[in-house]
Coordinates of N, CA and C in Angstrom, one line a residue:
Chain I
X1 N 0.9 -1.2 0.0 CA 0.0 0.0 0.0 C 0.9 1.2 0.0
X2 N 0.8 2.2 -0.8 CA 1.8 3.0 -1.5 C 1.5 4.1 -0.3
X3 N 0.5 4.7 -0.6 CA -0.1 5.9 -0.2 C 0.6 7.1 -0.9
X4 N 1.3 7.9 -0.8 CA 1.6 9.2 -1.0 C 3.3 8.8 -1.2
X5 N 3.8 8.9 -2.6 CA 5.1 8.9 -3.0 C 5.5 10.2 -3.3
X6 N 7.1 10.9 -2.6 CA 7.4 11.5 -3.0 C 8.9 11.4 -3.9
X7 N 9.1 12.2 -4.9 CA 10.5 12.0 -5.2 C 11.3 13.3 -5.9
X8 N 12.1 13.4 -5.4 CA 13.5 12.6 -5.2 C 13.2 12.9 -3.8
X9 N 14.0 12.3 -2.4 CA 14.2 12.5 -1.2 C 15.3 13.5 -0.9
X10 N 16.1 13.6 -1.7 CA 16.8 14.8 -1.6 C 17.3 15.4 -3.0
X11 N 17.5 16.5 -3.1 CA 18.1 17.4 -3.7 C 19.2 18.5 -3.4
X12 N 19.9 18.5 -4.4 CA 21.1 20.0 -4.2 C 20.8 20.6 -6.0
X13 N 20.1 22.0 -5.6 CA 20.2 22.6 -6.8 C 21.2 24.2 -6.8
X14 N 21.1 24.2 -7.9 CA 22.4 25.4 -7.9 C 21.4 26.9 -8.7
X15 N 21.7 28.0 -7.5 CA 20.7 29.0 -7.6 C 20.4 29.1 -9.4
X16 N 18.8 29.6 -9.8 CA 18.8 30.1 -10.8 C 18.2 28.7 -11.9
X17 N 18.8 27.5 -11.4 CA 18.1 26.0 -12.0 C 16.8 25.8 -11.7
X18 N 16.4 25.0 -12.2 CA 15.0 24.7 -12.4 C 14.9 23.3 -11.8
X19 N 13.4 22.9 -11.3 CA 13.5 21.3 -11.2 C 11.9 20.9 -11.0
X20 N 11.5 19.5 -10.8 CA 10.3 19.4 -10.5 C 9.8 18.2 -9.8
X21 N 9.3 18.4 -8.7 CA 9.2 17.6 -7.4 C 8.1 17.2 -7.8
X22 N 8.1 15.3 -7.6 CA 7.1 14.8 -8.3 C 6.7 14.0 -6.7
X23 N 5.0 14.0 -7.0 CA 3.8 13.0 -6.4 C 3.1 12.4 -6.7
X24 N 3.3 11.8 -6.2 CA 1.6 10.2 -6.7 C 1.2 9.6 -5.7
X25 N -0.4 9.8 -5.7 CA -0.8 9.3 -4.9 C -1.8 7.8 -5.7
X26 N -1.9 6.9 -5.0 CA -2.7 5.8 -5.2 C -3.9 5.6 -4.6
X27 N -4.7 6.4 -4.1 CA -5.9 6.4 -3.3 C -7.1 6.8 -3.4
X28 N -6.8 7.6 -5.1 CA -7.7 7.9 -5.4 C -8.4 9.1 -4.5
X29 N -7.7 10.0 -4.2 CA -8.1 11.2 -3.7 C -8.5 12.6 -4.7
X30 N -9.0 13.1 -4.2 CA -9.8 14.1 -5.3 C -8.5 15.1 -4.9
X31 N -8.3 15.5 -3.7 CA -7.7 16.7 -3.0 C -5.8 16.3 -2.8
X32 N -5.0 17.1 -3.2 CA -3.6 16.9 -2.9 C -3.4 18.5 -2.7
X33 N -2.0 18.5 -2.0 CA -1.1 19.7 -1.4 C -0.1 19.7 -1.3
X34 N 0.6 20.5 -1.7 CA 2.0 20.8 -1.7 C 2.4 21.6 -0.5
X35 N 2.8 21.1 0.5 CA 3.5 22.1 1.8 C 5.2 22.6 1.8
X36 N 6.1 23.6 2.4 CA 6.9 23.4 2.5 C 7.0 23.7 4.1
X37 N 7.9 23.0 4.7 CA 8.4 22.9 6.3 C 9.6 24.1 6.8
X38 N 9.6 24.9 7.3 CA 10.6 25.7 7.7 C 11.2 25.9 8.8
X39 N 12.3 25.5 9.7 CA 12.3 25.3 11.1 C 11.5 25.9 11.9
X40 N 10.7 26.1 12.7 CA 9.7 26.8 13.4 C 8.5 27.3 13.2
X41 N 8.6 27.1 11.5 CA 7.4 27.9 11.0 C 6.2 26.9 10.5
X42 N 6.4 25.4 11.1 CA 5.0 24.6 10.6 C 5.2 24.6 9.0
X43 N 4.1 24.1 8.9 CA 4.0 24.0 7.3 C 3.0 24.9 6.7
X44 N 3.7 25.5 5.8 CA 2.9 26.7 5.0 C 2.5 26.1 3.6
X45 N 1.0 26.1 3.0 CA 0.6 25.9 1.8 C 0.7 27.0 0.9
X46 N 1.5 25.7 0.0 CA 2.2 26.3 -1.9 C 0.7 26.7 -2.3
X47 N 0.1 25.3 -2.8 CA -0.7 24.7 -3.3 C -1.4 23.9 -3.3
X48 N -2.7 24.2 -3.7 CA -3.8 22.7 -3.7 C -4.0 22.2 -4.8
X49 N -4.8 21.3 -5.1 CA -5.4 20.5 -5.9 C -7.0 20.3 -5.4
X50 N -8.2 20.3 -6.3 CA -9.2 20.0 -5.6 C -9.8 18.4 -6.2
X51 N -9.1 18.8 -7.7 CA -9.0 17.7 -8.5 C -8.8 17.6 -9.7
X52 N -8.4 16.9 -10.6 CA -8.1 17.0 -12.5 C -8.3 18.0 -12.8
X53 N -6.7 19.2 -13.2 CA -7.6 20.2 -13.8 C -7.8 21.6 -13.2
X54 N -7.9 21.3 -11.9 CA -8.3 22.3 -10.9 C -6.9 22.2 -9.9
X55 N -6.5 24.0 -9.7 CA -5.8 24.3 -8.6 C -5.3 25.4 -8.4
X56 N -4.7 25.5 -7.0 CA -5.4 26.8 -6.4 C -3.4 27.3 -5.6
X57 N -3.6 28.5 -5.5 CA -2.6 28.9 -4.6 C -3.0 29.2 -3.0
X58 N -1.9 28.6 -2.8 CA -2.1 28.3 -0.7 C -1.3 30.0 -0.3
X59 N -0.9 29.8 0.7 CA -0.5 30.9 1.3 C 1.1 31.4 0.9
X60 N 1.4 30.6 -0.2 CA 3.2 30.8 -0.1 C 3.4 30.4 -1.2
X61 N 2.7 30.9 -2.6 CA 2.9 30.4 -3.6 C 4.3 31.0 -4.6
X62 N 4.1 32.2 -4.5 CA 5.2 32.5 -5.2 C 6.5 31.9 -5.8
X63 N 6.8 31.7 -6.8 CA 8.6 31.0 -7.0 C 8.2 29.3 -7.9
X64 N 6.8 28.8 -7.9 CA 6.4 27.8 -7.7 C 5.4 27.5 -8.7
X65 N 5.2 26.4 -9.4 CA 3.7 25.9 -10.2 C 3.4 24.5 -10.0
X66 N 2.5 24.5 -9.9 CA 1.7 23.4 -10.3 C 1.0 22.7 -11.3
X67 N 0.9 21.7 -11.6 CA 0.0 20.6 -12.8 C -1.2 20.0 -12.1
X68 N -2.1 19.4 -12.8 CA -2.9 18.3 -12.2 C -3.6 17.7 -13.7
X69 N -2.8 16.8 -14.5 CA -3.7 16.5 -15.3 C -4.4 15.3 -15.0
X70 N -3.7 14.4 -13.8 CA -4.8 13.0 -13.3 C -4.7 13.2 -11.8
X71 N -5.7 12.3 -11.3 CA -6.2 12.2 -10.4 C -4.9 11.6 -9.6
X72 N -3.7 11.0 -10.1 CA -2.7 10.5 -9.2 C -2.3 11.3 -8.9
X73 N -1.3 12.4 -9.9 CA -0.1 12.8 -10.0 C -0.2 14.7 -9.8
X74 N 0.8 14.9 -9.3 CA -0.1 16.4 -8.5 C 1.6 16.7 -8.5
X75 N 3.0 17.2 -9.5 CA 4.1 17.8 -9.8 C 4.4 19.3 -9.5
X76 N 5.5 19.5 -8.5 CA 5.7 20.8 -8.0 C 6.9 21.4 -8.7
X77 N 6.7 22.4 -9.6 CA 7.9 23.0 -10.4 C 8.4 24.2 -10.2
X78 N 10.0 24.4 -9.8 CA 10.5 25.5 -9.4 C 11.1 25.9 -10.6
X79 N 10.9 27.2 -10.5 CA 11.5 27.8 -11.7 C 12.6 28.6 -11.0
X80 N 14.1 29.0 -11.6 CA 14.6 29.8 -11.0 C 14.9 29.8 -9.4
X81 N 15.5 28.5 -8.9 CA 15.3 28.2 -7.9 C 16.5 29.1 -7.6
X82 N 15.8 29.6 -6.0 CA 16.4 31.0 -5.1 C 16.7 30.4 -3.4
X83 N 18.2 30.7 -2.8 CA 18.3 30.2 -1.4 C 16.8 30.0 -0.7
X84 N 15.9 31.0 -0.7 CA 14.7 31.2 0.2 C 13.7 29.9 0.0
X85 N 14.4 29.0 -1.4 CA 13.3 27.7 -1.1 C 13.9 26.6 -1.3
X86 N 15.4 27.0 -0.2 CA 15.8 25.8 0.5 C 14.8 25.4 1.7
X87 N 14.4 23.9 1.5 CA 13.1 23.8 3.0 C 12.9 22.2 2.8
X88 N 11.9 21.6 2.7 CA 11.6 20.5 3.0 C 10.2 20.8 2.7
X89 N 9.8 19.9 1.7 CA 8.2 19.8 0.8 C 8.0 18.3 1.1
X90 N 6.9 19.3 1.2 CA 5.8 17.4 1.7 C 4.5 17.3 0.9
X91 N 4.4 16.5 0.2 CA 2.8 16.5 -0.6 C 1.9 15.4 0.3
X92 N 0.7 15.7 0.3 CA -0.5 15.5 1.0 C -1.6 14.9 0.4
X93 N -2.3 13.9 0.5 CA -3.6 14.1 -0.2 C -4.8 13.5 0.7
X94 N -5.9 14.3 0.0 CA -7.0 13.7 1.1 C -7.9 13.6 0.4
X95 N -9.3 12.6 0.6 CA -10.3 12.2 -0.4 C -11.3 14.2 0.0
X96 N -11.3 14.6 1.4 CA -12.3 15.8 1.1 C -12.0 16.3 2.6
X97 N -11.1 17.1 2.8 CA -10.8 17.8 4.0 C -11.9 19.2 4.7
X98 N -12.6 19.1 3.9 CA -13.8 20.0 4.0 C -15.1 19.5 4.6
X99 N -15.3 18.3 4.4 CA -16.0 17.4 5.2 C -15.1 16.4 6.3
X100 N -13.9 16.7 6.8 CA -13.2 16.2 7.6 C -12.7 15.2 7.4
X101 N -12.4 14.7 6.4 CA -11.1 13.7 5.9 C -9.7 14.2 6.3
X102 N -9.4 13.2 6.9 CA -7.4 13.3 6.9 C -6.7 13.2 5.9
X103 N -5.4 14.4 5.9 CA -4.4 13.9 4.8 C -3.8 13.0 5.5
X104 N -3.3 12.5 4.0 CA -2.1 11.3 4.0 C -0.9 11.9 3.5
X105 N 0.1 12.2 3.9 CA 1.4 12.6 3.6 C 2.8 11.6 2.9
X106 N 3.3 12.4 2.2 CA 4.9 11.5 1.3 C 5.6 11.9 2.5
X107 N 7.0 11.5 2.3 CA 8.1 11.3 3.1 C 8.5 12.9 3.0
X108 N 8.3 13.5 2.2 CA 9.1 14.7 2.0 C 10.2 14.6 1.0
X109 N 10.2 15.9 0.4 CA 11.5 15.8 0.1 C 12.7 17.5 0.2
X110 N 13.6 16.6 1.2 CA 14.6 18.1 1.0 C 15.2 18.6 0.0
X111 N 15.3 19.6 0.1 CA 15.6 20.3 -1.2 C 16.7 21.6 -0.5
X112 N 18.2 21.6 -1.1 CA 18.9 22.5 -0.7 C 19.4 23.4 -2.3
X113 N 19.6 25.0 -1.8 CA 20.0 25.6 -3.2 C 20.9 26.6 -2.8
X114 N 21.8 25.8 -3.5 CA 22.8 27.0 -3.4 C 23.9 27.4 -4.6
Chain M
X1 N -11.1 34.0 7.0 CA -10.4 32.8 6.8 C -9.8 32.0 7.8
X2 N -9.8 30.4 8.4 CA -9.2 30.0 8.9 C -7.3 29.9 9.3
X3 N -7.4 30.4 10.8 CA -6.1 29.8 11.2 C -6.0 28.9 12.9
X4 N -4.4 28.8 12.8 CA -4.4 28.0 14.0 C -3.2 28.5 14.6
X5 N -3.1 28.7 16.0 CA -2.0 29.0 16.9 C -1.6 27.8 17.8
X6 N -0.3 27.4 17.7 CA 0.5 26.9 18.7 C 1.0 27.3 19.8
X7 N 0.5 27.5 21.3 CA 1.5 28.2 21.8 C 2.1 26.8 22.8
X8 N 3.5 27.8 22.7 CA 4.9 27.1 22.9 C 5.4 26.1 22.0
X9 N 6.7 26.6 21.2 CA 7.5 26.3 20.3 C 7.8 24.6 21.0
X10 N 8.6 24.6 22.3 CA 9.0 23.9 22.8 C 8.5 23.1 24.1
X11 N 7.8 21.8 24.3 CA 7.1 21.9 25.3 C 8.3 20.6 26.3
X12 N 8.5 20.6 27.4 CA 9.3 20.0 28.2 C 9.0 18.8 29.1
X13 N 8.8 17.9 29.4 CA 8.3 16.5 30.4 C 9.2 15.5 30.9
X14 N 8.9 15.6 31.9 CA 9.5 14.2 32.5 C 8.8 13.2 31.8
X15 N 9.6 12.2 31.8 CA 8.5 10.9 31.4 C 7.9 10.5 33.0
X16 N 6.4 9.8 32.3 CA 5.3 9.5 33.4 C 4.8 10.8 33.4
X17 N 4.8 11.9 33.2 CA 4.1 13.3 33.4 C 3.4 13.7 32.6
X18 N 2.3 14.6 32.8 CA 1.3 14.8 32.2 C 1.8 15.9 30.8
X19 N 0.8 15.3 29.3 CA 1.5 16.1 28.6 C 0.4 17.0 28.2
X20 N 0.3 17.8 27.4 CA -0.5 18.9 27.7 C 0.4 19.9 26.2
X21 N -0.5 20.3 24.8 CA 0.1 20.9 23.8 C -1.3 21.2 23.8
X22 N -0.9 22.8 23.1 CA -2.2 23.5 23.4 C -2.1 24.1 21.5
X23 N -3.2 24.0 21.3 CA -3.9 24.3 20.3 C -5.2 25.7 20.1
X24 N -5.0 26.9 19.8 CA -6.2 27.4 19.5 C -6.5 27.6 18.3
X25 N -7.7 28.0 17.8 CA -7.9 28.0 15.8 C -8.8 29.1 16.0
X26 N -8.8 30.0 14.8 CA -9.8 30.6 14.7 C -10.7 30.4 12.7
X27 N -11.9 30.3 13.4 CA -12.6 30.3 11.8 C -14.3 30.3 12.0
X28 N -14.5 31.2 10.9 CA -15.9 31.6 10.6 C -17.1 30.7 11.0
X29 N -16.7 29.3 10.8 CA -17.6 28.6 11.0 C -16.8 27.3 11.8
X30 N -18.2 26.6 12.2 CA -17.5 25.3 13.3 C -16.3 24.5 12.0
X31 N -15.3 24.2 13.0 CA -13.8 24.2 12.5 C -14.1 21.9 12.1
X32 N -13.3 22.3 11.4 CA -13.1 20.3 11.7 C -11.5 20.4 11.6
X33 N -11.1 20.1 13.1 CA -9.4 20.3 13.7 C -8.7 19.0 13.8
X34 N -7.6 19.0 13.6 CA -6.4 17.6 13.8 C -5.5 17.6 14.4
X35 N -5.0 16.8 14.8 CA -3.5 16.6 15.1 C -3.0 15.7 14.5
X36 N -1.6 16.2 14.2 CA -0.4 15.4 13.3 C 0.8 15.3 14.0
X37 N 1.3 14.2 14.5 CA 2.9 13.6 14.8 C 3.9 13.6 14.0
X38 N 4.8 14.1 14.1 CA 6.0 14.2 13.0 C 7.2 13.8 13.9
X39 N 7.5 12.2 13.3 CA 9.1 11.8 13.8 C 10.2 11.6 13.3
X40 N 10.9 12.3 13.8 CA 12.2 12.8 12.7 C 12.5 12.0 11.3
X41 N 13.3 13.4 10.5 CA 13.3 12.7 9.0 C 11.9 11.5 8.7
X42 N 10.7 12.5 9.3 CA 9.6 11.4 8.1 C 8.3 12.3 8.3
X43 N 7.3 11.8 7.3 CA 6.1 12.7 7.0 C 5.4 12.9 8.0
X44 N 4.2 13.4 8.0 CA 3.3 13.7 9.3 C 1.9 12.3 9.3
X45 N 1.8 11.9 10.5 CA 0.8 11.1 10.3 C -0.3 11.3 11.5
X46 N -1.6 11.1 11.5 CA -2.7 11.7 12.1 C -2.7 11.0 13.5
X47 N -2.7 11.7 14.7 CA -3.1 11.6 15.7 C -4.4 11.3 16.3
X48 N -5.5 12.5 16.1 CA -6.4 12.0 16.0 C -7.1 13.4 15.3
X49 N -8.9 13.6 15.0 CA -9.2 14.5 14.6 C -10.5 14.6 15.3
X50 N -11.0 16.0 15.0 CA -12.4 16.6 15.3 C -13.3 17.0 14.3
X51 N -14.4 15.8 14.4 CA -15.6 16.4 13.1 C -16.7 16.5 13.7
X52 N -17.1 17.4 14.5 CA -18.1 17.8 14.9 C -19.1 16.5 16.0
X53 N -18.3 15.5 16.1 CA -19.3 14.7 17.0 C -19.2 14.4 18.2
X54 N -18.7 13.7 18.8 CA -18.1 13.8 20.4 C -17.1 14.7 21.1
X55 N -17.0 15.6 22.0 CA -16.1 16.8 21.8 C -14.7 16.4 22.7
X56 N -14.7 15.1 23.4 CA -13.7 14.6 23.5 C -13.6 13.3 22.6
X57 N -12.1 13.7 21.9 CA -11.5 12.7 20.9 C -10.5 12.1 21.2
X58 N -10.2 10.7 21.1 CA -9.5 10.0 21.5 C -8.9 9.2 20.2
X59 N -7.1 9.4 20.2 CA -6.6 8.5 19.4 C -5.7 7.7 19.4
X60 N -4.4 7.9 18.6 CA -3.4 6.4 18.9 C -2.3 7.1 20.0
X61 N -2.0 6.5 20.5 CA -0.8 6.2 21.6 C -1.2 6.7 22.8
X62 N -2.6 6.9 22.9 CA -2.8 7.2 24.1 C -3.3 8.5 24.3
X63 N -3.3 9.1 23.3 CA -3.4 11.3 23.3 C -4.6 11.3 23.3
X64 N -5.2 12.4 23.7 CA -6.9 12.4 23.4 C -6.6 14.3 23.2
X65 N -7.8 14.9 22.9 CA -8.2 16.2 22.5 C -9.2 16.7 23.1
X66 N -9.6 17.7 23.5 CA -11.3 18.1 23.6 C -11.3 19.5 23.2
X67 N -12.5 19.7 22.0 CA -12.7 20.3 21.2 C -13.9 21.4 22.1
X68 N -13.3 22.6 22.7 CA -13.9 23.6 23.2 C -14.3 24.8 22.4
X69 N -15.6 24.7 22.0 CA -16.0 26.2 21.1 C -16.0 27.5 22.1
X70 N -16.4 27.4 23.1 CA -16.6 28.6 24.2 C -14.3 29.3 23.9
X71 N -14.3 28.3 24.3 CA -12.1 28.4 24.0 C -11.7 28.9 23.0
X72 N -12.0 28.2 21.8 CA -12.0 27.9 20.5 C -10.6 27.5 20.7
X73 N -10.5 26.1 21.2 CA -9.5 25.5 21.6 C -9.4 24.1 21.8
X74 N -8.4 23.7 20.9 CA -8.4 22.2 20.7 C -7.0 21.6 21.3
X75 N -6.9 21.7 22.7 CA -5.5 21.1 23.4 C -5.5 19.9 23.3
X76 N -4.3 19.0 23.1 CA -4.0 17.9 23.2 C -3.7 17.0 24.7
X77 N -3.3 16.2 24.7 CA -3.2 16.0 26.6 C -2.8 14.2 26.0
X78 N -1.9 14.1 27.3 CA -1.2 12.0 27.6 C -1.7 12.0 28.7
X79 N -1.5 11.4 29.8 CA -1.7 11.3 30.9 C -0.4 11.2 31.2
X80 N 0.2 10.3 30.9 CA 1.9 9.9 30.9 C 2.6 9.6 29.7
X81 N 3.5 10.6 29.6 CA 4.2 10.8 28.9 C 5.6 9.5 28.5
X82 N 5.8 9.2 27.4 CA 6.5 8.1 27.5 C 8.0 8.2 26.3
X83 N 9.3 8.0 26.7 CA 10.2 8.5 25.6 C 9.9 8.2 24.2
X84 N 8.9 7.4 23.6 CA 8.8 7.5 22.6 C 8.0 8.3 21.8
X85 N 7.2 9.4 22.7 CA 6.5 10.6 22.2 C 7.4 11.6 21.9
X86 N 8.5 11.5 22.2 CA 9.1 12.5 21.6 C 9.3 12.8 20.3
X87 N 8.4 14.3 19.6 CA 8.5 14.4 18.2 C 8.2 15.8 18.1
X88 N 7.7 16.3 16.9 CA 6.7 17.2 16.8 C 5.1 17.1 16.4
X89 N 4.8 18.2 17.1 CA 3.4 18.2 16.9 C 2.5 18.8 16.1
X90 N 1.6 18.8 15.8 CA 1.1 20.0 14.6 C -0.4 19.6 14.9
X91 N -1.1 21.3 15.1 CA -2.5 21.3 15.1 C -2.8 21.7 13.3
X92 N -4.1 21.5 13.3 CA -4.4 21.8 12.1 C -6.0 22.0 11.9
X93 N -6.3 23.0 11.1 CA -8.0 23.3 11.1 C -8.0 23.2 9.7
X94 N -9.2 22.7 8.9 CA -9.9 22.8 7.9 C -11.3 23.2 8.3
X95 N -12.1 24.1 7.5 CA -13.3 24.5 7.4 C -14.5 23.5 6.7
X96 N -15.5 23.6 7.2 CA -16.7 22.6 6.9 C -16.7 23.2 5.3
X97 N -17.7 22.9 5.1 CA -18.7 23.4 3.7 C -17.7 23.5 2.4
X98 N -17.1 24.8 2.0 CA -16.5 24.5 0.7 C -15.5 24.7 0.8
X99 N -14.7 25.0 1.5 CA -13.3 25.5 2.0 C -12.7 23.9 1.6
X100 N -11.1 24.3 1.3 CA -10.7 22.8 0.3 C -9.1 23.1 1.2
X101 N -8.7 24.1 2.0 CA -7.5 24.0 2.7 C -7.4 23.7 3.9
X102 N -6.3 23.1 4.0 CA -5.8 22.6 5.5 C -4.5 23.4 5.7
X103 N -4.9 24.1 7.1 CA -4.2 25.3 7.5 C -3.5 24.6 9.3
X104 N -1.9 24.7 9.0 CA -1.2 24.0 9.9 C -0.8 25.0 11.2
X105 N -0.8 24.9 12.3 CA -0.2 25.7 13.2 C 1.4 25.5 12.9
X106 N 2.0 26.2 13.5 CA 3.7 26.4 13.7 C 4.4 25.0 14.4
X107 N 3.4 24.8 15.3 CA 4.4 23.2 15.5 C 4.8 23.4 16.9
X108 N 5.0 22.3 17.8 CA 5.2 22.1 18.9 C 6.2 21.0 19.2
X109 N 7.3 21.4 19.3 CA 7.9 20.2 19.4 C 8.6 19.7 21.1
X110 N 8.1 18.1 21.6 CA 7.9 17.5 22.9 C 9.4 16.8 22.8
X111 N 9.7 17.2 24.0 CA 10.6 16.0 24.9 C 10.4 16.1 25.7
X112 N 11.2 14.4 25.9 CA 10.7 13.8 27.0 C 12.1 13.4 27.8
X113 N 12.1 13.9 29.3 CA 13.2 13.5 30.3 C 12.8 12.5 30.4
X114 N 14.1 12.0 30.9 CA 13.9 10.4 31.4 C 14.0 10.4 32.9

């Protein structure tokens, strides 16, 4: 039972590169999220997903895009990657967090740039 | 729009002692609130949650919650604390009806003396 795959688990990118942090979920969730983690600061949302097609900017989107062409796969792409999004990303997905569903979370993945 | 406050970054225990991470949220409408465990180098996984039905919630390893609207405060609580709680913590609120985000507090993170 898969649940929430993230990859790569780590990264080193060199300021100014590009890259793109992939998720798959197997559970057939309508809803996925992209968080990043910052020592002290909890997790702040990039971005959502509500479902195929559909998605939205969270609280910290800047620097950042999104896809959603299927219901698995929900890809986080930095353009011009900058020190400030050295952090640790975690994708999430839930069948309906609005009616009180839990996410299910990937491993994360670190991401350092310098 | 929904948020959530952590207070105390760092919370402190003997083991066997009462644990106690406090949670407030604020949002427009009745909240449906969580808690999430995070142990080192790995994703977040659910503690327990609040959907509107019994206002004391009870989940795995022992932690329970009680979901106070007069408070607007959703503290967590052990009775006895045990070294393997040592992690971080994370409150979290999502909104009923059509709201599609899950909004994390800052994080609490527990040790435990031996």
């Amino acid at each position: 039972n898969a649940g929430v795959t993230q990859t790569p688990k780590f990264r080193i990118l060199k300021i100014g590169q590009s890259m793109t942090l992939q998720c798959t979920q197997d559970m057939n969730h309508n809803y996925m999220y992209w968080y990043r983690q910052d020592p002290g600061m909890g997790l702040k949302l990039i971005y959502y997903s509500v479902g195929a097609g559909i998605t939205d900017k969270g609280e910290v989107p800047n620097g950042y895009n999104v896809s959603r062409s299927t219901t698995e796969d929900f890809p986080l792409r930095l353009e011009l990657a900058a020190p400030s999004q050295t952090s640790v990303y975690f994708c999430a997905s839930s069948q309906n967090p609005g009616r009180g569903t839990e996410a299910f979370f990937g491993q994360g993945t670190r991401l350092t740039v310098v | 729009a929904q948020s959530v406050t952590q207070l105390g970054s760092h919370v402190s225990v003997s083991e066997g002692a009462l644990v106690l991470l406090r949670c407030n949220y604020s949002s427009s409408v009745p909240p449906y609130l969580f808690w999430y465990v995070q142990y080192p180098n790995q994703g977040l996984q659910l503690l327990l949650k609040y959907t509107s039905a019994a206002t004391l919630v009870k989940g795995i390893n022992g932690f329970e919650a009680e979901f106070k609207k007069s408070e607007t405060s959703f503290h967590l609580t052990k009775p006895s604390a045990h070294m393997s709680d040592a992690a971080e913590y994370f409150c979290a609120v999502s909104r009923s009806g059509s709201s599609y985000k899950l909004i994390f507090g800052s994080g609490t993170r527990l040790l435990v003396r031996p």
